[in-house]
Amino acid sequence: MQCIVTALAHYASNLKFEALPAPVIEKAKVCVLDLLGIAAAGFERDNAQVALKTARALGANGRATVWKTGERMRAVDAVLPNSVASHCILQDDWLQVSHSHIGAAVVPTALAMAEEENRSGRDVIEAVVAAYDVEDRAGSLSVPAFTRGFRVSGVYAYFGATAAAAKLGRLDNEQFTNALGCAGSMCGGLLQPWNEGSMEWSFQEAFASRAGITGMQLARDGLVGSRRIFEGSHGVNRSFSGTNENETVALDKLGSHFHIVDTCFKRFPTGGANQGSASVAYRLITRHHFDYRRVKSVTVDIPKAGSHERMNYAGIDYQGPYESIDHCLISKQFAIGVIFKTGDMTMPAVRANMKDEEMLALTRKIELRDAEDINGWNLRMRVELDDGTVFEGDGNDIDKAQLYLSWADAAEKFSKVTHGTLAPKAAQRIVELVGALESLGSVNEITALMKP
């Protein structure tokens, strides 16, 4: 049987725009637009500021745009602040196989490489579709990896970023295979930052972006990479997941099912595994308009072996105290509590309530419980008030349209998340340009408009 890395590289390097169905092309453009909007919303976080300072200190002049400032750096340098801004409010996309935040590594890499290599919008779409597929398939054994303490975005993002860089670098099949083999020797990330509320988690995709571009260049210059980097006795799957069982599922329907179409988007700036709980909380507060100060208890039944909504992940079942915004963004209790208290979960609401004593008291009334009889997006939420009144919600209250965005929904979300950061005319022009991405000879106008 063909090695996994060889099959993925051959597929990605030979993928052509003409072979992509219309819904796949549209989904790629939705992924690009959504990621750019989330990046603009993340510009002001301290995490993004640190990344920008480091890029300036370590970087060199080039042709790739730093979105926040309009500066031009080498692609390998520009992706550091661009990727961190894309990820640091935790509202970027994710896929359920790899449980990775693919856009934050792939889209900044693809756009920076397109600028550096003078590629077209059509080239970017090819690279984005291929890279989403490669990364999600590389993460077929992600669940045992993160239960062992690895952050799967910090493992599999290296394959997505490398695929995007290699595609836009126009590596041949052999070079592409070598680049992906190299990615397996650079990848890795831990979940401990979530337990402490530290910043490193938001840099993990950026590390992958930088490494992906480096690996692409190494392969272009002659590096020979491992062919059994996934299935080898000391390869990615056994090392990170502790098993090689069912690893060949990574190649199922390769070339006929494009994983990018399964991409989920976030209505709220919190973990992907919290989106269902946040959606149900949002529906309950908008439907019943209860006073959060009257909440006596909240119980939330979460699928024990959930594929979407889950709680067996570092930092999710955390009731405070919240010492940093990073603590708040991963906590399921904080997401539910801030929605009950303010009516929504937005970054201003997160900042305003991080140290609020009433908020802390509320989160400590929220109990998460494993449930054997539900799965997927399903969950059960029960809110009891001080007078015995009970409100209940479940997975039917989740607005799936906010999870699987249409182009129209993505454009509306982009306008909302960039409000106050991008000028309205610039924001509207970005929507127009990304909507016509396949007809653009260059992405330079898009990236130039990202400067606040």
Short mmCIF file of C-alpha atoms in Angstrom, two decimals:
data_model
loop_
_atom_site.label_atom_id
_atom_site.label_comp_id
_atom_site.label_asym_id
_atom_site.label_seq_id
_atom_site.Cartn_x
_atom_site.Cartn_y
_atom_site.Cartn_z
CA MET A 1 0.00 0.00 0.00
CA GLN A 2 1.14 3.52 -0.79
CA CYS A 3 2.49 5.43 2.21
CA ILE A 4 0.06 7.96 3.68
CA VAL A 5 2.38 10.92 3.19
CA THR A 6 3.10 9.94 -0.44
CA ALA A 7 -0.61 9.64 -1.22
CA LEU A 8 -1.43 12.99 0.40
CA ALA A 9 1.43 14.72 -1.38
CA HIS A 10 0.52 13.29 -4.78
CA TYR A 11 -3.11 14.32 -4.31
CA ALA A 12 -2.29 17.84 -3.16
CA SER A 13 0.43 18.59 -5.68
CA ASN A 14 -1.79 17.51 -8.59
CA LEU A 15 -5.05 19.10 -7.47
CA LYS A 16 -6.38 21.49 -10.11
CA PHE A 17 -8.93 24.26 -9.79
CA GLU A 18 -10.88 22.85 -12.73
CA ALA A 19 -11.52 19.63 -10.79
CA LEU A 20 -13.14 21.43 -7.84
CA PRO A 21 -16.95 21.38 -7.59
CA ALA A 22 -18.60 24.79 -7.20
CA PRO A 23 -19.59 24.19 -3.53
CA VAL A 24 -15.95 23.41 -2.69
CA ILE A 25 -14.75 26.62 -4.32
CA GLU A 26 -17.37 28.63 -2.44
CA LYS A 27 -16.45 26.98 0.86
CA ALA A 28 -12.78 27.84 0.29
CA LYS A 29 -13.73 31.49 -0.19
CA VAL A 30 -15.89 31.38 2.96
CA CYS A 31 -12.90 30.00 4.88
CA VAL A 32 -10.64 32.79 3.62
CA LEU A 33 -13.18 35.54 4.34
CA ASP A 34 -14.05 34.26 7.81
CA LEU A 35 -10.40 33.94 8.76
CA LEU A 36 -9.60 37.48 7.62
CA GLY A 37 -12.48 38.84 9.68
CA ILE A 38 -11.41 36.98 12.81
CA ALA A 39 -7.84 38.19 12.30
CA ALA A 40 -8.99 41.82 12.17
CA ALA A 41 -10.95 41.26 15.37
CA GLY A 42 -7.83 39.80 17.01
CA PHE A 43 -5.44 42.62 16.08
CA GLU A 44 -5.63 44.33 19.48
CA ARG A 45 -5.01 41.33 21.70
CA ASP A 46 -1.70 41.35 23.58
CA ASN A 47 -0.85 38.02 21.93
CA ALA A 48 -0.94 39.63 18.48
CA GLN A 49 1.12 42.59 19.68
CA VAL A 50 3.83 40.27 20.99
CA ALA A 51 3.89 38.40 17.68
CA LEU A 52 4.26 41.66 15.75
CA LYS A 53 7.17 42.82 17.92
CA THR A 54 8.95 39.50 17.44
CA ALA A 55 8.37 39.52 13.67
CA ARG A 56 9.92 42.97 13.51
CA ALA A 57 12.87 41.89 15.64
CA LEU A 58 13.62 38.67 13.78
CA GLY A 59 12.20 39.33 10.33
CA ALA A 60 13.47 40.79 7.09
CA ASN A 61 11.94 42.84 4.30
CA GLY A 62 9.97 40.94 1.70
CA ARG A 63 6.81 40.86 -0.41
CA ALA A 64 4.25 39.47 2.08
CA THR A 65 1.95 41.85 3.95
CA VAL A 66 1.58 42.10 7.72
CA TRP A 67 -2.17 42.62 7.84
CA LYS A 68 -2.34 44.83 10.92
CA THR A 69 0.24 47.38 9.77
CA GLY A 70 0.69 47.01 6.03
CA GLU A 71 4.42 46.34 6.49
CA ARG A 72 6.09 44.04 3.97
CA MET A 73 8.18 41.12 5.20
CA ARG A 74 9.27 37.73 3.98
CA ALA A 75 6.39 35.26 3.99
CA VAL A 76 8.05 33.25 6.77
CA ASP A 77 8.03 36.37 8.97
CA ALA A 78 4.67 37.91 8.03
CA VAL A 79 2.78 34.74 8.95
CA LEU A 80 3.75 35.06 12.62
CA PRO A 81 1.62 38.14 13.47
CA ASN A 82 -1.00 37.26 10.85
CA SER A 83 -1.57 33.76 12.18
CA VAL A 84 -1.55 34.79 15.85
CA ALA A 85 -4.12 37.52 15.15
CA SER A 86 -6.22 34.90 13.35
CA HIS A 87 -6.24 32.56 16.32
CA CYS A 88 -5.90 34.60 19.51
CA ILE A 89 -9.63 35.21 20.11
CA LEU A 90 -10.33 31.50 19.45
CA GLN A 91 -13.12 32.28 16.99
CA ASP A 92 -11.40 30.80 13.93
CA ASP A 93 -12.71 27.70 12.14
CA TRP A 94 -12.07 24.06 12.96
CA LEU A 95 -12.73 20.58 11.57
CA GLN A 96 -14.08 17.62 13.49
CA VAL A 97 -11.72 14.88 12.26
CA SER A 98 -8.45 16.52 13.27
CA HIS A 99 -10.13 18.87 15.78
CA SER A 100 -7.67 21.43 14.41
CA HIS A 101 -8.08 25.14 13.75
CA ILE A 102 -7.00 24.73 10.17
CA GLY A 103 -7.67 28.22 8.84
CA ALA A 104 -5.30 29.97 11.25
CA ALA A 105 -2.33 28.06 9.85
CA VAL A 106 -3.39 27.56 6.24
CA VAL A 107 -4.91 30.90 5.18
CA PRO A 108 -2.10 33.19 6.43
CA THR A 109 0.43 30.81 4.85
CA ALA A 110 -1.44 30.68 1.54
CA LEU A 111 -1.85 34.45 1.26
CA ALA A 112 1.74 35.20 2.28
CA MET A 113 3.10 32.62 -0.16
CA ALA A 114 0.84 33.94 -2.91
CA GLU A 115 2.35 37.39 -2.41
CA GLU A 116 5.90 36.08 -2.22
CA GLU A 117 5.57 33.79 -5.23
CA ASN A 118 3.27 36.11 -7.24
CA ARG A 119 0.40 33.62 -7.45
CA SER A 120 -3.22 34.21 -8.44
CA GLY A 121 -6.46 33.91 -6.51
CA ARG A 122 -7.13 30.64 -8.32
CA ASP A 123 -3.80 29.31 -7.06
CA VAL A 124 -4.81 30.31 -3.52
CA ILE A 125 -8.09 28.40 -3.77
CA GLU A 126 -6.25 25.27 -4.94
CA ALA A 127 -3.78 25.57 -2.07
CA VAL A 128 -6.45 26.19 0.56
CA VAL A 129 -8.59 23.22 -0.52
CA ALA A 130 -5.56 20.91 -0.68
CA ALA A 131 -4.18 22.07 2.67
CA TYR A 132 -7.47 21.72 4.55
CA ASP A 133 -7.71 18.18 3.20
CA VAL A 134 -4.13 17.27 4.08
CA GLU A 135 -4.29 18.65 7.62
CA ASP A 136 -7.65 17.15 8.52
CA ARG A 137 -6.68 13.76 7.11
CA ALA A 138 -3.31 13.89 8.85
CA GLY A 139 -5.27 14.26 12.10
CA SER A 140 -7.35 11.11 11.69
CA LEU A 141 -6.03 9.88 15.05
CA SER A 142 -6.34 13.23 16.80
CA VAL A 143 -8.59 12.13 19.67
CA PRO A 144 -6.08 9.76 21.29
CA ALA A 145 -3.43 12.43 20.73
CA PHE A 146 -5.21 15.15 22.70
CA THR A 147 -6.29 12.76 25.44
CA ARG A 148 -2.54 12.16 25.96
CA GLY A 149 -1.93 15.91 26.36
CA PHE A 150 -0.96 17.04 22.87
CA ARG A 151 -2.74 20.01 21.31
CA VAL A 152 -3.77 18.65 17.95
CA SER A 153 -3.62 22.05 16.25
CA GLY A 154 0.00 22.17 17.35
CA VAL A 155 0.63 18.82 15.70
CA TYR A 156 -1.38 18.67 12.49
CA ALA A 157 -1.22 22.36 11.53
CA TYR A 158 2.32 21.69 10.36
CA PHE A 159 0.97 19.45 7.61
CA GLY A 160 -1.67 21.96 6.54
CA ALA A 161 0.75 24.88 6.46
CA THR A 162 3.37 22.83 4.63
CA ALA A 163 0.82 21.70 2.05
CA ALA A 164 -0.28 25.30 1.42
CA ALA A 165 3.33 26.49 1.08
CA ALA A 166 4.35 23.56 -1.13
CA LYS A 167 1.34 23.99 -3.39
CA LEU A 168 2.02 27.69 -3.93
CA GLY A 169 5.75 27.01 -4.21
CA ARG A 170 4.83 24.60 -7.04
CA LEU A 171 6.85 21.72 -5.68
CA ASP A 172 6.74 18.54 -7.75
CA ASN A 173 5.42 15.26 -6.35
CA GLU A 174 8.77 14.18 -4.93
CA GLN A 175 9.54 17.56 -3.36
CA PHE A 176 5.99 17.81 -1.96
CA THR A 177 6.38 14.39 -0.33
CA ASN A 178 9.70 15.41 1.17
CA ALA A 179 8.19 18.63 2.54
CA LEU A 180 5.34 16.77 4.27
CA GLY A 181 7.80 14.22 5.63
CA CYS A 182 9.81 17.09 7.07
CA ALA A 183 6.64 18.53 8.66
CA GLY A 184 6.33 15.40 10.76
CA SER A 185 9.71 16.08 12.33
CA MET A 186 8.83 19.66 13.22
CA CYS A 187 5.30 19.28 14.59
CA GLY A 188 4.19 19.22 18.20
CA GLY A 189 2.31 21.26 20.78
CA LEU A 190 0.91 20.75 24.27
CA LEU A 191 -2.38 21.54 25.99
CA GLN A 192 -0.87 22.77 29.25
CA PRO A 193 -1.26 26.48 28.33
CA TRP A 194 -5.04 26.07 28.57
CA ASN A 195 -4.74 24.91 32.16
CA GLU A 196 -2.72 28.00 33.10
CA GLY A 197 -4.29 30.63 30.86
CA SER A 198 -0.95 31.41 29.21
CA MET A 199 -0.43 32.64 25.65
CA GLU A 200 1.43 29.84 23.85
CA TRP A 201 -1.71 28.16 22.46
CA SER A 202 -2.36 31.17 20.20
CA PHE A 203 1.13 30.90 18.69
CA GLN A 204 0.99 27.20 17.81
CA GLU A 205 -0.59 27.65 14.36
CA ALA A 206 1.87 30.48 13.65
CA PHE A 207 4.78 28.21 14.52
CA ALA A 208 3.32 25.75 12.02
CA SER A 209 3.01 28.43 9.35
CA ARG A 210 6.64 29.43 9.74
CA ALA A 211 7.76 25.80 9.76
CA GLY A 212 5.62 24.97 6.73
CA ILE A 213 7.28 27.67 4.65
CA THR A 214 10.70 26.57 5.92
CA GLY A 215 9.97 22.93 5.12
CA MET A 216 8.80 23.87 1.63
CA GLN A 217 12.07 25.69 0.95
CA LEU A 218 14.15 22.86 2.39
CA ALA A 219 12.43 20.36 0.12
CA ARG A 220 12.83 22.69 -2.85
CA ASP A 221 16.56 22.83 -2.05
CA GLY A 222 16.95 19.05 -1.81
CA LEU A 223 15.87 17.85 1.64
CA VAL A 224 14.75 14.21 1.62
CA GLY A 225 11.90 13.52 4.05
CA SER A 226 10.56 10.39 5.73
CA ARG A 227 8.12 8.27 3.70
CA ARG A 228 6.61 6.53 6.73
CA ILE A 229 6.23 9.65 8.86
CA PHE A 230 2.67 8.63 9.80
CA GLU A 231 2.68 4.83 9.95
CA GLY A 232 6.27 4.20 11.02
CA SER A 233 7.12 2.57 14.34
CA HIS A 234 8.28 5.97 15.57
CA GLY A 235 6.07 8.07 13.33
CA VAL A 236 3.46 10.73 14.04
CA ASN A 237 0.58 8.38 14.78
CA ARG A 238 2.34 6.10 17.26
CA SER A 239 4.30 8.92 18.85
CA PHE A 240 1.44 11.37 19.38
CA SER A 241 -1.59 9.05 19.51
CA GLY A 242 0.02 5.90 20.88
CA THR A 243 -1.46 3.77 18.10
CA ASN A 244 -1.48 3.06 14.39
CA GLU A 245 -4.94 1.50 14.49
CA ASN A 246 -7.24 2.69 11.67
CA GLU A 247 -4.63 5.17 10.41
CA THR A 248 -5.45 4.38 6.76
CA VAL A 249 -8.81 6.13 7.19
CA ALA A 250 -6.76 9.23 6.37
CA LEU A 251 -6.96 8.23 2.72
CA ASP A 252 -10.68 7.39 2.58
CA LYS A 253 -12.35 9.09 -0.42
CA LEU A 254 -9.20 11.08 -1.12
CA GLY A 255 -9.90 13.22 -4.15
CA SER A 256 -13.66 12.68 -4.06
CA HIS A 257 -14.60 14.06 -0.64
CA PHE A 258 -13.02 17.41 0.12
CA HIS A 259 -12.77 17.86 3.88
CA ILE A 260 -13.00 21.63 3.59
CA VAL A 261 -16.76 21.31 3.06
CA ASP A 262 -17.05 19.98 6.63
CA THR A 263 -15.43 23.07 8.14
CA CYS A 264 -17.23 24.52 11.16
CA PHE A 265 -17.27 28.22 11.99
CA LYS A 266 -17.73 29.89 15.35
CA ARG A 267 -20.54 32.16 16.38
CA PHE A 268 -18.75 32.80 19.67
CA PRO A 269 -15.10 33.43 20.68
CA THR A 270 -14.67 30.19 22.59
CA GLY A 271 -13.45 26.67 21.90
CA GLY A 272 -14.99 24.60 19.13
CA ALA A 273 -16.09 22.07 21.72
CA ASN A 274 -18.05 24.85 23.47
CA GLN A 275 -19.99 26.20 20.50
CA GLY A 276 -23.02 23.98 21.12
CA SER A 277 -23.25 24.90 24.80
CA ALA A 278 -22.87 28.59 24.01
CA SER A 279 -25.56 28.37 21.33
CA VAL A 280 -28.04 26.69 23.68
CA ALA A 281 -27.28 29.26 26.41
CA TYR A 282 -27.83 32.04 23.88
CA ARG A 283 -31.18 30.58 22.82
CA LEU A 284 -32.34 30.19 26.44
CA ILE A 285 -31.50 33.77 27.46
CA THR A 286 -33.04 35.28 24.32
CA ARG A 287 -36.15 33.18 24.71
CA HIS A 288 -36.76 33.59 28.46
CA HIS A 289 -34.94 36.84 29.40
CA PHE A 290 -34.19 35.69 32.95
CA ASP A 291 -32.01 37.62 35.38
CA TYR A 292 -28.64 35.89 35.78
CA ARG A 293 -28.59 36.91 39.45
CA ARG A 294 -31.57 34.63 40.06
CA VAL A 295 -29.86 31.53 38.70
CA LYS A 296 -29.67 28.85 41.39
CA SER A 297 -28.00 26.10 39.35
CA VAL A 298 -27.16 25.09 35.80
CA THR A 299 -26.49 21.51 34.72
CA VAL A 300 -25.16 20.66 31.28
CA ASP A 301 -25.08 17.10 30.01
CA ILE A 302 -22.27 16.71 27.46
CA PRO A 303 -21.64 13.65 25.24
CA LYS A 304 -19.02 11.53 26.97
CA ALA A 305 -17.59 10.46 23.63
CA GLY A 306 -18.67 13.55 21.74
CA SER A 307 -17.41 14.18 18.23
CA HIS A 308 -18.40 17.88 18.32
CA GLU A 309 -19.57 19.11 21.73
CA ARG A 310 -17.23 17.67 24.37
CA MET A 311 -15.50 18.38 27.65
CA ASN A 312 -12.57 15.92 27.75
CA TYR A 313 -10.16 18.66 26.70
CA ALA A 314 -7.79 20.77 28.76
CA GLY A 315 -9.27 23.92 30.27
CA ILE A 316 -12.88 23.34 29.24
CA ASP A 317 -14.27 22.34 32.65
CA TYR A 318 -12.84 25.37 34.47
CA GLN A 319 -14.88 27.52 36.84
CA GLY A 320 -12.31 30.19 37.67
CA PRO A 321 -10.76 32.28 38.94
CA TYR A 322 -10.03 33.70 35.49
CA GLU A 323 -6.58 35.25 35.50
CA SER A 324 -6.38 35.98 31.78
CA ILE A 325 -8.54 36.28 28.69
CA ASP A 326 -6.95 33.03 27.53
CA HIS A 327 -8.48 31.31 30.59
CA CYS A 328 -11.89 32.70 29.68
CA LEU A 329 -11.83 31.69 26.04
CA ILE A 330 -11.54 27.93 26.68
CA SER A 331 -13.85 27.60 29.71
CA LYS A 332 -17.30 26.21 28.92
CA GLN A 333 -18.65 27.64 32.18
CA PHE A 334 -17.38 31.10 31.31
CA ALA A 335 -18.97 30.95 27.85
CA ILE A 336 -22.34 29.96 29.29
CA GLY A 337 -22.10 32.41 32.16
CA VAL A 338 -21.13 35.47 30.12
CA ILE A 339 -24.02 34.80 27.73
CA PHE A 340 -26.47 34.56 30.63
CA LYS A 341 -25.05 37.74 32.15
CA THR A 342 -24.70 39.95 29.06
CA GLY A 343 -26.94 38.30 26.45
CA ASP A 344 -24.04 37.35 24.17
CA MET A 345 -20.38 36.34 24.14
CA THR A 346 -18.22 39.00 22.52
CA MET A 347 -14.64 40.03 23.16
CA PRO A 348 -15.72 43.26 24.92
CA ALA A 349 -17.98 41.17 27.17
CA VAL A 350 -15.11 38.77 27.89
CA ARG A 351 -12.80 41.62 28.88
CA ALA A 352 -15.41 43.33 31.03
CA ASN A 353 -16.33 40.18 32.96
CA MET A 354 -13.02 38.36 33.36
CA LYS A 355 -12.52 39.61 36.94
CA ASP A 356 -16.17 40.27 37.79
CA GLU A 357 -17.15 38.66 41.11
CA GLU A 358 -20.79 38.11 40.07
CA MET A 359 -19.55 36.39 36.95
CA LEU A 360 -17.29 34.13 38.97
CA ALA A 361 -20.16 33.25 41.30
CA LEU A 362 -22.31 32.39 38.29
CA THR A 363 -19.74 30.14 36.62
CA ARG A 364 -19.40 28.18 39.85
CA LYS A 365 -23.09 27.31 39.70
CA ILE A 366 -22.61 25.60 36.32
CA GLU A 367 -22.02 21.85 36.49
CA LEU A 368 -20.86 19.82 33.49
CA ARG A 369 -21.75 16.13 33.38
CA ASP A 370 -20.80 13.26 31.08
CA ALA A 371 -23.74 11.67 29.26
CA GLU A 372 -23.59 8.27 27.56
CA ASP A 373 -26.81 8.58 25.55
CA ILE A 374 -26.06 11.61 23.34
CA ASN A 375 -23.45 12.44 20.71
CA GLY A 376 -22.52 14.88 17.96
CA TRP A 377 -23.81 18.38 18.59
CA ASN A 378 -26.41 17.21 21.07
CA LEU A 379 -26.42 18.25 24.72
CA ARG A 380 -28.91 19.04 27.46
CA MET A 381 -28.97 22.22 29.53
CA ARG A 382 -31.15 22.82 32.59
CA VAL A 383 -31.35 26.20 34.33
CA GLU A 384 -33.10 26.49 37.70
CA LEU A 385 -33.92 29.90 39.19
CA ASP A 386 -34.24 30.78 42.86
CA ASP A 387 -38.05 30.44 42.77
CA GLY A 388 -37.95 26.92 41.32
CA THR A 389 -38.61 27.99 37.72
CA VAL A 390 -36.79 25.70 35.27
CA PHE A 391 -35.72 26.38 31.68
CA GLU A 392 -34.37 23.60 29.47
CA GLY A 393 -32.64 23.44 26.13
CA ASP A 394 -30.86 20.87 23.99
CA GLY A 395 -29.08 20.36 20.69
CA ASN A 396 -32.19 21.37 18.75
CA ASP A 397 -31.58 24.94 19.96
CA ILE A 398 -28.24 25.19 18.13
CA ASP A 399 -28.32 27.42 15.07
CA LYS A 400 -26.53 25.23 12.52
CA ALA A 401 -26.48 28.07 9.98
CA GLN A 402 -23.90 29.80 12.20
CA LEU A 403 -21.78 26.65 12.25
CA TYR A 404 -21.79 25.92 8.52
CA LEU A 405 -21.80 29.37 6.94
CA SER A 406 -23.18 30.16 3.52
CA TRP A 407 -21.45 32.91 1.58
CA ALA A 408 -24.18 35.39 2.52
CA ASP A 409 -23.89 34.47 6.21
CA ALA A 410 -20.10 34.71 6.03
CA ALA A 411 -20.28 38.20 4.51
CA GLU A 412 -22.69 39.32 7.25
CA LYS A 413 -20.46 37.86 9.97
CA PHE A 414 -17.40 39.54 8.43
CA SER A 415 -19.11 42.91 8.62
CA LYS A 416 -19.96 42.36 12.29
CA VAL A 417 -16.60 41.08 13.52
CA THR A 418 -14.62 43.80 11.69
CA HIS A 419 -16.88 46.63 12.91
CA GLY A 420 -14.70 49.20 14.65
CA THR A 421 -11.49 47.72 13.22
CA LEU A 422 -11.75 47.98 9.45
CA ALA A 423 -13.28 50.94 7.65
CA PRO A 424 -16.74 49.92 6.31
CA LYS A 425 -15.75 50.59 2.70
CA ALA A 426 -12.57 48.56 3.08
CA ALA A 427 -14.50 45.71 4.69
CA GLN A 428 -17.05 45.70 1.89
CA ARG A 429 -14.30 45.72 -0.72
CA ILE A 430 -12.60 42.73 0.92
CA VAL A 431 -15.88 40.82 0.74
CA GLU A 432 -16.18 41.66 -2.96
CA LEU A 433 -12.60 40.65 -3.72
CA VAL A 434 -12.70 37.36 -1.83
CA GLY A 435 -16.03 36.62 -3.51
CA ALA A 436 -14.28 36.96 -6.86
CA LEU A 437 -11.04 35.31 -5.70
CA GLU A 438 -10.79 32.91 -8.64
CA SER A 439 -10.66 35.85 -11.08
CA LEU A 440 -7.89 37.78 -9.29
CA GLY A 441 -4.39 37.81 -10.70
CA SER A 442 -3.01 38.77 -7.29
CA VAL A 443 -4.16 38.88 -3.66
CA ASN A 444 -2.26 42.09 -2.91
CA GLU A 445 -5.33 44.31 -2.89
CA ILE A 446 -7.02 42.07 -0.33
CA THR A 447 -4.09 42.07 2.08
CA ALA A 448 -3.52 45.81 1.68
CA LEU A 449 -7.11 46.49 2.79
CA MET A 450 -6.60 44.60 6.07
CA LYS A 451 -4.75 47.49 7.70
CA PRO A 452 -7.09 49.17 10.24
#
